[in-house]
PDB file of C-alpha atoms in Angstrom:
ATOM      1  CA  UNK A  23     -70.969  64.089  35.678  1.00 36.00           C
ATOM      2  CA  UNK A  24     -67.647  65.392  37.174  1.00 36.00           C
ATOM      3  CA  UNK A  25     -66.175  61.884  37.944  1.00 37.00           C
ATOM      4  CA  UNK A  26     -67.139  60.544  35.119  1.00 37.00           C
ATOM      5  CA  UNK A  27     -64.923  63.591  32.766  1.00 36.00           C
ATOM      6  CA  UNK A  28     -62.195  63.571  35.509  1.00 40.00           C
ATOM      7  CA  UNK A  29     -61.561  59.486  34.920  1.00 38.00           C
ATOM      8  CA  UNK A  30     -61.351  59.628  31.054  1.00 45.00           C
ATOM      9  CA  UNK A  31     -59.075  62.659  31.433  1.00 39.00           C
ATOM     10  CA  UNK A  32     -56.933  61.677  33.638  1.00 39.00           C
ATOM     11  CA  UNK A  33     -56.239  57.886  31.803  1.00 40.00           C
ATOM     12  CA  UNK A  34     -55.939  60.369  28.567  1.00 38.00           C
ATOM     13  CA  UNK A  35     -53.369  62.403  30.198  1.00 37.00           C
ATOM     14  CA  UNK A  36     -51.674  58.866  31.355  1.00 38.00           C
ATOM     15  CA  UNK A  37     -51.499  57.765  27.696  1.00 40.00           C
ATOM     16  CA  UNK A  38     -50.309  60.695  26.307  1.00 44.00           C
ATOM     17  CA  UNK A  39     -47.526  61.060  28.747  1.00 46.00           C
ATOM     18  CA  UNK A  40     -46.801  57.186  27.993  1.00 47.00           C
ATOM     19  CA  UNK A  41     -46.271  58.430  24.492  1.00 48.00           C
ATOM     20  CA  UNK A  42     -43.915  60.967  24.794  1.00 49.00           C
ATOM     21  CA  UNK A  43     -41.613  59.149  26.469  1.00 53.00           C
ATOM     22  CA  UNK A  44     -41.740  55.631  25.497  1.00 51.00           C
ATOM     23  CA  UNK A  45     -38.688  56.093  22.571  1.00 58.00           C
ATOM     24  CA  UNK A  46     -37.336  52.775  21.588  1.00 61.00           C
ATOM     25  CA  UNK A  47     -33.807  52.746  22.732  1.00 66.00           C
ATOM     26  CA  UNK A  48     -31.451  50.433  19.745  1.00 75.00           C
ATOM     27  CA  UNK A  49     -29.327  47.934  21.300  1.00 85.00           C
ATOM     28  CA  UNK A  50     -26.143  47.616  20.330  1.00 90.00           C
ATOM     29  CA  UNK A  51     -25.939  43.783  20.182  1.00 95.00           C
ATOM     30  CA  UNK A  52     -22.821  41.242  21.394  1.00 97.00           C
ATOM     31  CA  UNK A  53     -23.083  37.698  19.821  1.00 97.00           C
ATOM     32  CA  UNK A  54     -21.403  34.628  21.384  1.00 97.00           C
ATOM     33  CA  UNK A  55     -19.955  31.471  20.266  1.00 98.00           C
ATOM     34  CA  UNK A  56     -19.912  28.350  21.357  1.00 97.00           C
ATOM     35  CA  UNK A  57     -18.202  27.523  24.268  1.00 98.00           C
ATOM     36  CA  UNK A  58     -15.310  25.142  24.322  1.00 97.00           C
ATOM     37  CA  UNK A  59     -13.428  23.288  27.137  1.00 98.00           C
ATOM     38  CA  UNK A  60      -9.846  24.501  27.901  1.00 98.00           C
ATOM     39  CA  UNK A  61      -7.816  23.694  30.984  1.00 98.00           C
ATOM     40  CA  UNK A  62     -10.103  23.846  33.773  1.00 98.00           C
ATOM     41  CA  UNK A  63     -12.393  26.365  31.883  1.00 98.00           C
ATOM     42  CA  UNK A  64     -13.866  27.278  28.868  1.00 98.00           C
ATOM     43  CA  UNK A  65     -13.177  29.429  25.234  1.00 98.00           C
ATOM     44  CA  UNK A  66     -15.606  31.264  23.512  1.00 98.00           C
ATOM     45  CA  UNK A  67     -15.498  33.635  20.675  1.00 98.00           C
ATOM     46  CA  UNK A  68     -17.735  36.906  20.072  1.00 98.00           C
ATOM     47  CA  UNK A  69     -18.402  39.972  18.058  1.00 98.00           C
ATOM     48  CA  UNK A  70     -20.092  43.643  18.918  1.00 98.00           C
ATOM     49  CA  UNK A  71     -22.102  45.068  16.969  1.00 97.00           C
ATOM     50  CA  UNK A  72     -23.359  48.997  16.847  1.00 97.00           C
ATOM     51  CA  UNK A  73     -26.974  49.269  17.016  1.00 95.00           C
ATOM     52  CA  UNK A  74     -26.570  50.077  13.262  1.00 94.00           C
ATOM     53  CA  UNK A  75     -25.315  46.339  12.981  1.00 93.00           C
ATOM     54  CA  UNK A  76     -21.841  47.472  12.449  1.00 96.00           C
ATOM     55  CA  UNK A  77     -19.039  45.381  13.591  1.00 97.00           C
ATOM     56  CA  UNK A  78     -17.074  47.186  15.999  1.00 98.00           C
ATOM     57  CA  UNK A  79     -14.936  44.128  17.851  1.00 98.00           C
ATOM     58  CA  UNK A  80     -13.800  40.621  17.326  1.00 98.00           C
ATOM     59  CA  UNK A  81     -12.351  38.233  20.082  1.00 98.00           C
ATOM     60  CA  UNK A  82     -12.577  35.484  22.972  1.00 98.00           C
ATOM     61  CA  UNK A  83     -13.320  35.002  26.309  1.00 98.00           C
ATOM     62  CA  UNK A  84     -11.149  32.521  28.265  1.00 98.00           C
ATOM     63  CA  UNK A  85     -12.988  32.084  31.568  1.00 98.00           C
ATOM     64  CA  UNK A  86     -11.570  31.518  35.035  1.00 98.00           C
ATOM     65  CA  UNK A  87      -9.415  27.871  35.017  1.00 98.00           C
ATOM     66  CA  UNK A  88      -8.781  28.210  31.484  1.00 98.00           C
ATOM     67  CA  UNK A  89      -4.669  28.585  32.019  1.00 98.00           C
ATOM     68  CA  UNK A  90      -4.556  25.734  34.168  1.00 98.00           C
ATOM     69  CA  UNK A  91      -4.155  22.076  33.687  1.00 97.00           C
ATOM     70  CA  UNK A  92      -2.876  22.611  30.807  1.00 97.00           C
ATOM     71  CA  UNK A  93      -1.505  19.475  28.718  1.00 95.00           C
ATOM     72  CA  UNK A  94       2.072  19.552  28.073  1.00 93.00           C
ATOM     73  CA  UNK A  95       1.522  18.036  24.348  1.00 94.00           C
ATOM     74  CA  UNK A  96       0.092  21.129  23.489  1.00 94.00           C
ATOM     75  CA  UNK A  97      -3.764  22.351  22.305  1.00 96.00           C
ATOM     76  CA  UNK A  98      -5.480  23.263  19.045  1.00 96.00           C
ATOM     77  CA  UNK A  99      -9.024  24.519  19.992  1.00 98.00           C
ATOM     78  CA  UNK A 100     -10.771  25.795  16.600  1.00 98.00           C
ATOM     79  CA  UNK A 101     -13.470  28.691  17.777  1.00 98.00           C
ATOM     80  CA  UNK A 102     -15.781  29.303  15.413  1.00 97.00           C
ATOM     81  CA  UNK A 103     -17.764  32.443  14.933  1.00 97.00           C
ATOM     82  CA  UNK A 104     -21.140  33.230  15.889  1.00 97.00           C
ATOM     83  CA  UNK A 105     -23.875  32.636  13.409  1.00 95.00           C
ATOM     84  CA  UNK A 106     -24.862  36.063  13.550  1.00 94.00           C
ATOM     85  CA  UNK A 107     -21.605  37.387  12.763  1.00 94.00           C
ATOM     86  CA  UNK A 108     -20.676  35.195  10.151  1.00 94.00           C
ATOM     87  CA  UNK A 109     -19.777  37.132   7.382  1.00 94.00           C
ATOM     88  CA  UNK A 110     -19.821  40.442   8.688  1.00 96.00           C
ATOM     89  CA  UNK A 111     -15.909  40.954   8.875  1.00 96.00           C
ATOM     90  CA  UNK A 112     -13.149  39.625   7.211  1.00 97.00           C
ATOM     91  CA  UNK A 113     -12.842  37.002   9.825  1.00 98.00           C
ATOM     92  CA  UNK A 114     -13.529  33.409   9.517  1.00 97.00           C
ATOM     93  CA  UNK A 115     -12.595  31.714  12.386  1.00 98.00           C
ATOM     94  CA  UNK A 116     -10.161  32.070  15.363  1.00 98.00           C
ATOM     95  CA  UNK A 117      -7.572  28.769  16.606  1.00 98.00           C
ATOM     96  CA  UNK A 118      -5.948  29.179  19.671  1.00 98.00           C
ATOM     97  CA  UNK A 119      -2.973  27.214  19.306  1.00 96.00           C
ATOM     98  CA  UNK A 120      -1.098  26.429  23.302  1.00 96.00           C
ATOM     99  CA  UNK A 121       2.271  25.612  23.100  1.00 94.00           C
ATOM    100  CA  UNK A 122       3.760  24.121  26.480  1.00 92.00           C
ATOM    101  CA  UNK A 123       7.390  25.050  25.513  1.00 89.00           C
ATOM    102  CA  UNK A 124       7.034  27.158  22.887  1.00 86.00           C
ATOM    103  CA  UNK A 125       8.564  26.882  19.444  1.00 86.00           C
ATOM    104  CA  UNK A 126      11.582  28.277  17.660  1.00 82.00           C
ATOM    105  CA  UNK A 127      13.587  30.384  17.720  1.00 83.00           C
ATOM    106  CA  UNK A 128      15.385  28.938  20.221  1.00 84.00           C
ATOM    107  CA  UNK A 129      15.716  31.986  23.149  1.00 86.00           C
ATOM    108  CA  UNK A 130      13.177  33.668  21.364  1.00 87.00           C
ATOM    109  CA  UNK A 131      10.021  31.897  21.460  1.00 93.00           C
ATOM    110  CA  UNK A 132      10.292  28.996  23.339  1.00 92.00           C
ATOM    111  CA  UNK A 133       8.606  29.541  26.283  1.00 93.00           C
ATOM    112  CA  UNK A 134       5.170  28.678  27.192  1.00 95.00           C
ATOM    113  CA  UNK A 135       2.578  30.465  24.850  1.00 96.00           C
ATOM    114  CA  UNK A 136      -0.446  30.715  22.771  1.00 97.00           C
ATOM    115  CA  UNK A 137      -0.489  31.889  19.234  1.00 97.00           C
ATOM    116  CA  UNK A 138      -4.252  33.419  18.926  1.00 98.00           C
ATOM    117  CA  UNK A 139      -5.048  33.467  14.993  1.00 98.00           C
ATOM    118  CA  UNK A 140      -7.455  35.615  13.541  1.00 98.00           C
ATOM    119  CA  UNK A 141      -7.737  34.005  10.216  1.00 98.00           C
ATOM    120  CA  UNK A 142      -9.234  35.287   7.411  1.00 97.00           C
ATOM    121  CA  UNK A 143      -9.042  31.999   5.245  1.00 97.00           C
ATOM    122  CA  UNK A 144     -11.733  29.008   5.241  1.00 97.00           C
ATOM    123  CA  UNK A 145     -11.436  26.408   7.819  1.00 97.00           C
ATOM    124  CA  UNK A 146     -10.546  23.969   5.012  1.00 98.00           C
ATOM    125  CA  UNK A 147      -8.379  25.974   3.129  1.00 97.00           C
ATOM    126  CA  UNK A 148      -6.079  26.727   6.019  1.00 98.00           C
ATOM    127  CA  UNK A 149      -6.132  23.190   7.053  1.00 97.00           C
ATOM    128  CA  UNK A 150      -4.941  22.128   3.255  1.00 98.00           C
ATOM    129  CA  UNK A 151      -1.727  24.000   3.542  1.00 98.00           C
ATOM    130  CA  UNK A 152       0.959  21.460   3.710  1.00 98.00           C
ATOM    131  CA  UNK A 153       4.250  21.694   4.978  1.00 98.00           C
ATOM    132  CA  UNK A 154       6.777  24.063   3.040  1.00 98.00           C
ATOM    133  CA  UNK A 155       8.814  21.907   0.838  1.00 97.00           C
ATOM    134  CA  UNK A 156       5.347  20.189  -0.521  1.00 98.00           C
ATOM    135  CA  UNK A 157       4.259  23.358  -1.291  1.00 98.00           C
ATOM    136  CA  UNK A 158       7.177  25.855  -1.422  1.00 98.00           C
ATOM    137  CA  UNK A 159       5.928  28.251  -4.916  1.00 98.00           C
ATOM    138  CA  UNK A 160       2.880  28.788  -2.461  1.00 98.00           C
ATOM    139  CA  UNK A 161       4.215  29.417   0.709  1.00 98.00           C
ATOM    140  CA  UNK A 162       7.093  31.688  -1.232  1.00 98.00           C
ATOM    141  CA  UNK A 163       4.163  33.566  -3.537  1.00 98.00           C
ATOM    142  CA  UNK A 164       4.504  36.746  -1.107  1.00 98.00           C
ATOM    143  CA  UNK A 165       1.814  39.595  -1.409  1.00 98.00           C
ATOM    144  CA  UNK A 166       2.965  42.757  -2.830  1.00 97.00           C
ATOM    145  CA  UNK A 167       4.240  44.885   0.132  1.00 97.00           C
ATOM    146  CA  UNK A 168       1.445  47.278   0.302  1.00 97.00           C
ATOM    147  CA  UNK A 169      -0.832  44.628   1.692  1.00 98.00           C
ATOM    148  CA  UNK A 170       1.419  44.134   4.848  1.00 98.00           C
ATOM    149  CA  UNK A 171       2.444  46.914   7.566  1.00 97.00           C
ATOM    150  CA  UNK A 172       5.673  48.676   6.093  1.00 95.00           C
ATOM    151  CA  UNK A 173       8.090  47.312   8.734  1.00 95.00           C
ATOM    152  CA  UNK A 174       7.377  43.826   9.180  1.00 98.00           C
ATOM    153  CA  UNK A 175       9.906  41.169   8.108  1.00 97.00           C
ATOM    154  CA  UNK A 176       9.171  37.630   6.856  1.00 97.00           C
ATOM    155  CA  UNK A 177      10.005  34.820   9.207  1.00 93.00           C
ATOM    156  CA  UNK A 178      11.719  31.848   7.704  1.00 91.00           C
ATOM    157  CA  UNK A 179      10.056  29.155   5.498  1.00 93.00           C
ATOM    158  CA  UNK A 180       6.272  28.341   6.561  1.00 95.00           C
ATOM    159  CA  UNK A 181       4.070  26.805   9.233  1.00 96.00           C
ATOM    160  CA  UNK A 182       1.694  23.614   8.051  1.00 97.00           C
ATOM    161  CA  UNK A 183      -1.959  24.118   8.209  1.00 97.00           C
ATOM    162  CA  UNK A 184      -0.886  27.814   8.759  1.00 97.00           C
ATOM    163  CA  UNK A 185       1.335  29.907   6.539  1.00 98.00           C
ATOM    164  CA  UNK A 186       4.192  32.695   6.233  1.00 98.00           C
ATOM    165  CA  UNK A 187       4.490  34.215   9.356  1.00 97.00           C
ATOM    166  CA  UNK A 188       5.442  37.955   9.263  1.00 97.00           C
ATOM    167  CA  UNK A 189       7.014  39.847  12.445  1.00 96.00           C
ATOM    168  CA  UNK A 190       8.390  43.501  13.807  1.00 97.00           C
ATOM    169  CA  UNK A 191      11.621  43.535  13.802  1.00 96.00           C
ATOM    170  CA  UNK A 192      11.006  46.108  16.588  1.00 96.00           C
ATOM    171  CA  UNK A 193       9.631  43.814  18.930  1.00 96.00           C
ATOM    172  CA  UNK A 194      12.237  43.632  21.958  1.00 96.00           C
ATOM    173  CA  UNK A 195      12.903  39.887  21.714  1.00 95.00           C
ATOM    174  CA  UNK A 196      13.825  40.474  17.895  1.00 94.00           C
ATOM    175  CA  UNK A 197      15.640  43.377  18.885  1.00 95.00           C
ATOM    176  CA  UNK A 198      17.262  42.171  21.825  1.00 93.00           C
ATOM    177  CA  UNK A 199      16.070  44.739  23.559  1.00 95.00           C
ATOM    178  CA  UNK A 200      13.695  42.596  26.085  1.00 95.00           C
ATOM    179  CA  UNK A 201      12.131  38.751  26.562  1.00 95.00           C
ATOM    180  CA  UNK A 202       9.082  37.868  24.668  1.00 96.00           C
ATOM    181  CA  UNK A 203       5.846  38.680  26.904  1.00 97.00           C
ATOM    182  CA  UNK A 204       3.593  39.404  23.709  1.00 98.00           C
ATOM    183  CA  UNK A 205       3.891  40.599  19.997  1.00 97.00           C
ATOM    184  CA  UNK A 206       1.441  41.248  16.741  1.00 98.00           C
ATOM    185  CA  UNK A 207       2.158  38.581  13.964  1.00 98.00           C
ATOM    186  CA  UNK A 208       0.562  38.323  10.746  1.00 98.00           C
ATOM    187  CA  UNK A 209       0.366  36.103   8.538  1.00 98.00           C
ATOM    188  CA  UNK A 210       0.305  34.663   4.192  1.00 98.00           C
ATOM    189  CA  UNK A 211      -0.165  32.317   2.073  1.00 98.00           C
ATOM    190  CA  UNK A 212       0.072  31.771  -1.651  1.00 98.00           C
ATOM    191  CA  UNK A 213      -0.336  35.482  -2.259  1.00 98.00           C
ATOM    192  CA  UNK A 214      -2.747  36.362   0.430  1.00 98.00           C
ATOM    193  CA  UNK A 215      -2.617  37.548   3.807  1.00 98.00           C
ATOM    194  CA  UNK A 216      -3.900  35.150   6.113  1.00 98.00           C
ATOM    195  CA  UNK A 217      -4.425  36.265   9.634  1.00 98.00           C
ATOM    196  CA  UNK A 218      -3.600  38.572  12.190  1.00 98.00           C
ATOM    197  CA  UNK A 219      -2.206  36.830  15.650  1.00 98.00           C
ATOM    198  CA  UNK A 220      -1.673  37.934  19.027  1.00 98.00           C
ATOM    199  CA  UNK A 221       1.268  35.713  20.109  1.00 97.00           C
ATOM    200  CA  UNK A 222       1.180  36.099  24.233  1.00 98.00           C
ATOM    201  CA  UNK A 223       3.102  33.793  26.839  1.00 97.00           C
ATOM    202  CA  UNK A 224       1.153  31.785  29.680  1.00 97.00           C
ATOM    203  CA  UNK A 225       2.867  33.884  31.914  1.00 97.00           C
ATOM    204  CA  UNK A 226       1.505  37.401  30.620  1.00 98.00           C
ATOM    205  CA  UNK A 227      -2.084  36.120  30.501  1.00 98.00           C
ATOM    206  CA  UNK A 228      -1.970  35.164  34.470  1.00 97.00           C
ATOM    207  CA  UNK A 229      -0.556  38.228  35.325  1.00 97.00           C
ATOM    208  CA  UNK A 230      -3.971  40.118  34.732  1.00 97.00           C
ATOM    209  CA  UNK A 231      -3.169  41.946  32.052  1.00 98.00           C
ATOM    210  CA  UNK A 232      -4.845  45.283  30.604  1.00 98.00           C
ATOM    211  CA  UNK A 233      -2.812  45.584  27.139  1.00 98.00           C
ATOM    212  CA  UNK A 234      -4.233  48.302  24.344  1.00 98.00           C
ATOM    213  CA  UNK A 235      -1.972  48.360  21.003  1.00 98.00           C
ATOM    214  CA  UNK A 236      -2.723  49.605  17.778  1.00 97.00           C
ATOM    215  CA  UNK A 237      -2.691  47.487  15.040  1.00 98.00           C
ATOM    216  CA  UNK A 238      -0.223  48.325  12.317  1.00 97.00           C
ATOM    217  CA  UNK A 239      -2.345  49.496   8.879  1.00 95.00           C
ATOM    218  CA  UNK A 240      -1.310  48.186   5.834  1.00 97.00           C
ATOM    219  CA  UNK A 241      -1.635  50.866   2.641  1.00 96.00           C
ATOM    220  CA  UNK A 242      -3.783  48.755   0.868  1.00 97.00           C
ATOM    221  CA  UNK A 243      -6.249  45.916   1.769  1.00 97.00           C
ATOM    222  CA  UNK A 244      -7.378  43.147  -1.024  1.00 95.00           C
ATOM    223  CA  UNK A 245     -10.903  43.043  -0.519  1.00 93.00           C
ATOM    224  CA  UNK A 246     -13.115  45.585   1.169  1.00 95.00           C
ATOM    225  CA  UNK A 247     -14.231  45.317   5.085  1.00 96.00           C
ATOM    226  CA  UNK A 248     -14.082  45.790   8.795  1.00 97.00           C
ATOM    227  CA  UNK A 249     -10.396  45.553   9.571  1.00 98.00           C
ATOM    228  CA  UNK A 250      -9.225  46.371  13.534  1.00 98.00           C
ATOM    229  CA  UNK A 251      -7.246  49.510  14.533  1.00 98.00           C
ATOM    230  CA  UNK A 252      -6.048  48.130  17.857  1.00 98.00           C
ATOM    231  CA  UNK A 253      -5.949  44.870  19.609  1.00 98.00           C
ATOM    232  CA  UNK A 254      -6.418  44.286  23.516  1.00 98.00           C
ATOM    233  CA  UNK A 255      -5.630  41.704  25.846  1.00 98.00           C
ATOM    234  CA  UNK A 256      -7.197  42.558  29.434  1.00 98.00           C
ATOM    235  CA  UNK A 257      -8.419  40.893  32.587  1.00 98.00           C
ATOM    236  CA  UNK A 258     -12.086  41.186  32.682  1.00 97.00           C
ATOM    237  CA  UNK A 259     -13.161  40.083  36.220  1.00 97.00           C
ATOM    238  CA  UNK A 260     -12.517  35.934  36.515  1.00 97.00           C
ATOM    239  CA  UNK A 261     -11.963  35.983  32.791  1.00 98.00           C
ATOM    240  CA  UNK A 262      -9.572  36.970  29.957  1.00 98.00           C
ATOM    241  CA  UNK A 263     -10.715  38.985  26.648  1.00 98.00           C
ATOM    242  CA  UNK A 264      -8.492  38.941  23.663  1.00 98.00           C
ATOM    243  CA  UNK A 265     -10.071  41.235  20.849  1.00 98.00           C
ATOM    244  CA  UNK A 266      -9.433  43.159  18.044  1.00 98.00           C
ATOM    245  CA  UNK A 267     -11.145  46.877  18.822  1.00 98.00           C
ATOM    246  CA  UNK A 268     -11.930  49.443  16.739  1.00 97.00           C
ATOM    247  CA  UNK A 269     -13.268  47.961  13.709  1.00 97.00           C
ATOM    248  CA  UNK A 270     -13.337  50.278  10.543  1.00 97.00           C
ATOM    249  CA  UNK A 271     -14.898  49.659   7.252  1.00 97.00           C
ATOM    250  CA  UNK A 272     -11.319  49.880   4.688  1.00 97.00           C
ATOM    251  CA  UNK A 273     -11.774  49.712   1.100  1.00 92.00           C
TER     252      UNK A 273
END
């Protein structure tokens, strides 16, 4: 009679104690796009989530080879979001456009880059925007200031397939203060604000960067969502992560 109470009390001890501690932890999730070839690697966008399903980041992944063999006529990779994620932010998709020798201003930006575009327009939308003098009353319908961050400047005419593009006049290769490593652009069109764009050289990106900026806040925002509050550029092991951090929900 004693073994047979001590075996049923000891497995009911076991269970209990199973109980007590077996919490279900919530994952905060990370969903990934699909990759894409670039160079001598590959592109891929994600997003992180809370556990809450909360956006909290947007961005890429360039992995190891990516900067290299690069073709001098230039690239225009499309990455488009995660299924999960679709939705979720303002954020449609994300074109990485490479630019072997850059683009004008002449000793301003014409040296290797990539303008990274966060766009929060449709696919095709963005890719109906003409050039400016077939569309001119669109490119030139400007949002009301509020929408933009206080000290950014309008850059001459407009970009095909892109839009206005908006710039600090702060930045040290406006201001003549310093050459053109990286810089926050944003970005319109016919009323609208567009996109948000990293705009970093080859050059910075192989130098395994760790950048953390804050992201200028406009005073109002036309439609409700998870804008960022900083963006980062940083080498991550073989790879390179461009994001937009901090994700808060802005009426």
């Amino acid at each position: 009679m004693k073994k047979l109470f001590t075996i049923p009390l000891l497995a009911l001890l076991f269970l209990t104690g199973c109980g007590d501690n077996d919490d279900t932890v919530a994952v905060a999730p990370t969903y990934k796009g699909t990759e894409q070839a670039l160079g001598n690697g590959k592109a891929y966008s994600w997003v992180k989530f809370t556990a809450d399903n909360k956006p909290t980041s947007i961005g890429f992944t360039l992995t190891k080879g990516a900067l290299d063999n690069l073709p001098h006529g230039g690239v225009a990779l499309v990455l488009s979001l995660p299924t999960e994620a679709v939705g979720k932010t303002p954020f449609d998709h994300i074109m990485l456009d490479y630019l072997h020798t850059g683009h004008e201003p002449p000793g301003v930006y014409d040296v290797g880059h990539f303008d990274m575009h966060f766009y929060m327009q449709p696919l095709a939308e963005r890719k109906a925007i003409p050039v400016y003098e077939a569309a001119k009353a669109k490119f030139d319908n400007l949002p009301a200031a509020e929408y933009l961050p206080s000290n950014y400047i309008r850059l001459p005419a407009g970009v095909p397939e892109m839009g206005v593009h908006w710039a600090n006049p702060a930045s040290p290769e406006l201001a003549g203060t310093g050459k053109f490593t990286e810089t926050l652009i944003f970005g319109s069109y016919d009323g609208k604000v567009t996109f948000i764009e990293p705009m970093v050289t080859h050059e910075f990106l192989k130098s395994k960067p760790n950048l953390a900026k804050s992201v200028p806040v406009p005073a109002k925002f036309a439609r409700a969502g998870y804008y960022p509050m900083q963006y980062t550029i940083k080498q991550v092991g073989d790879d390179i992560q461009v994001s937009l951090e901090g994700l808060m929900m802005m009426q």
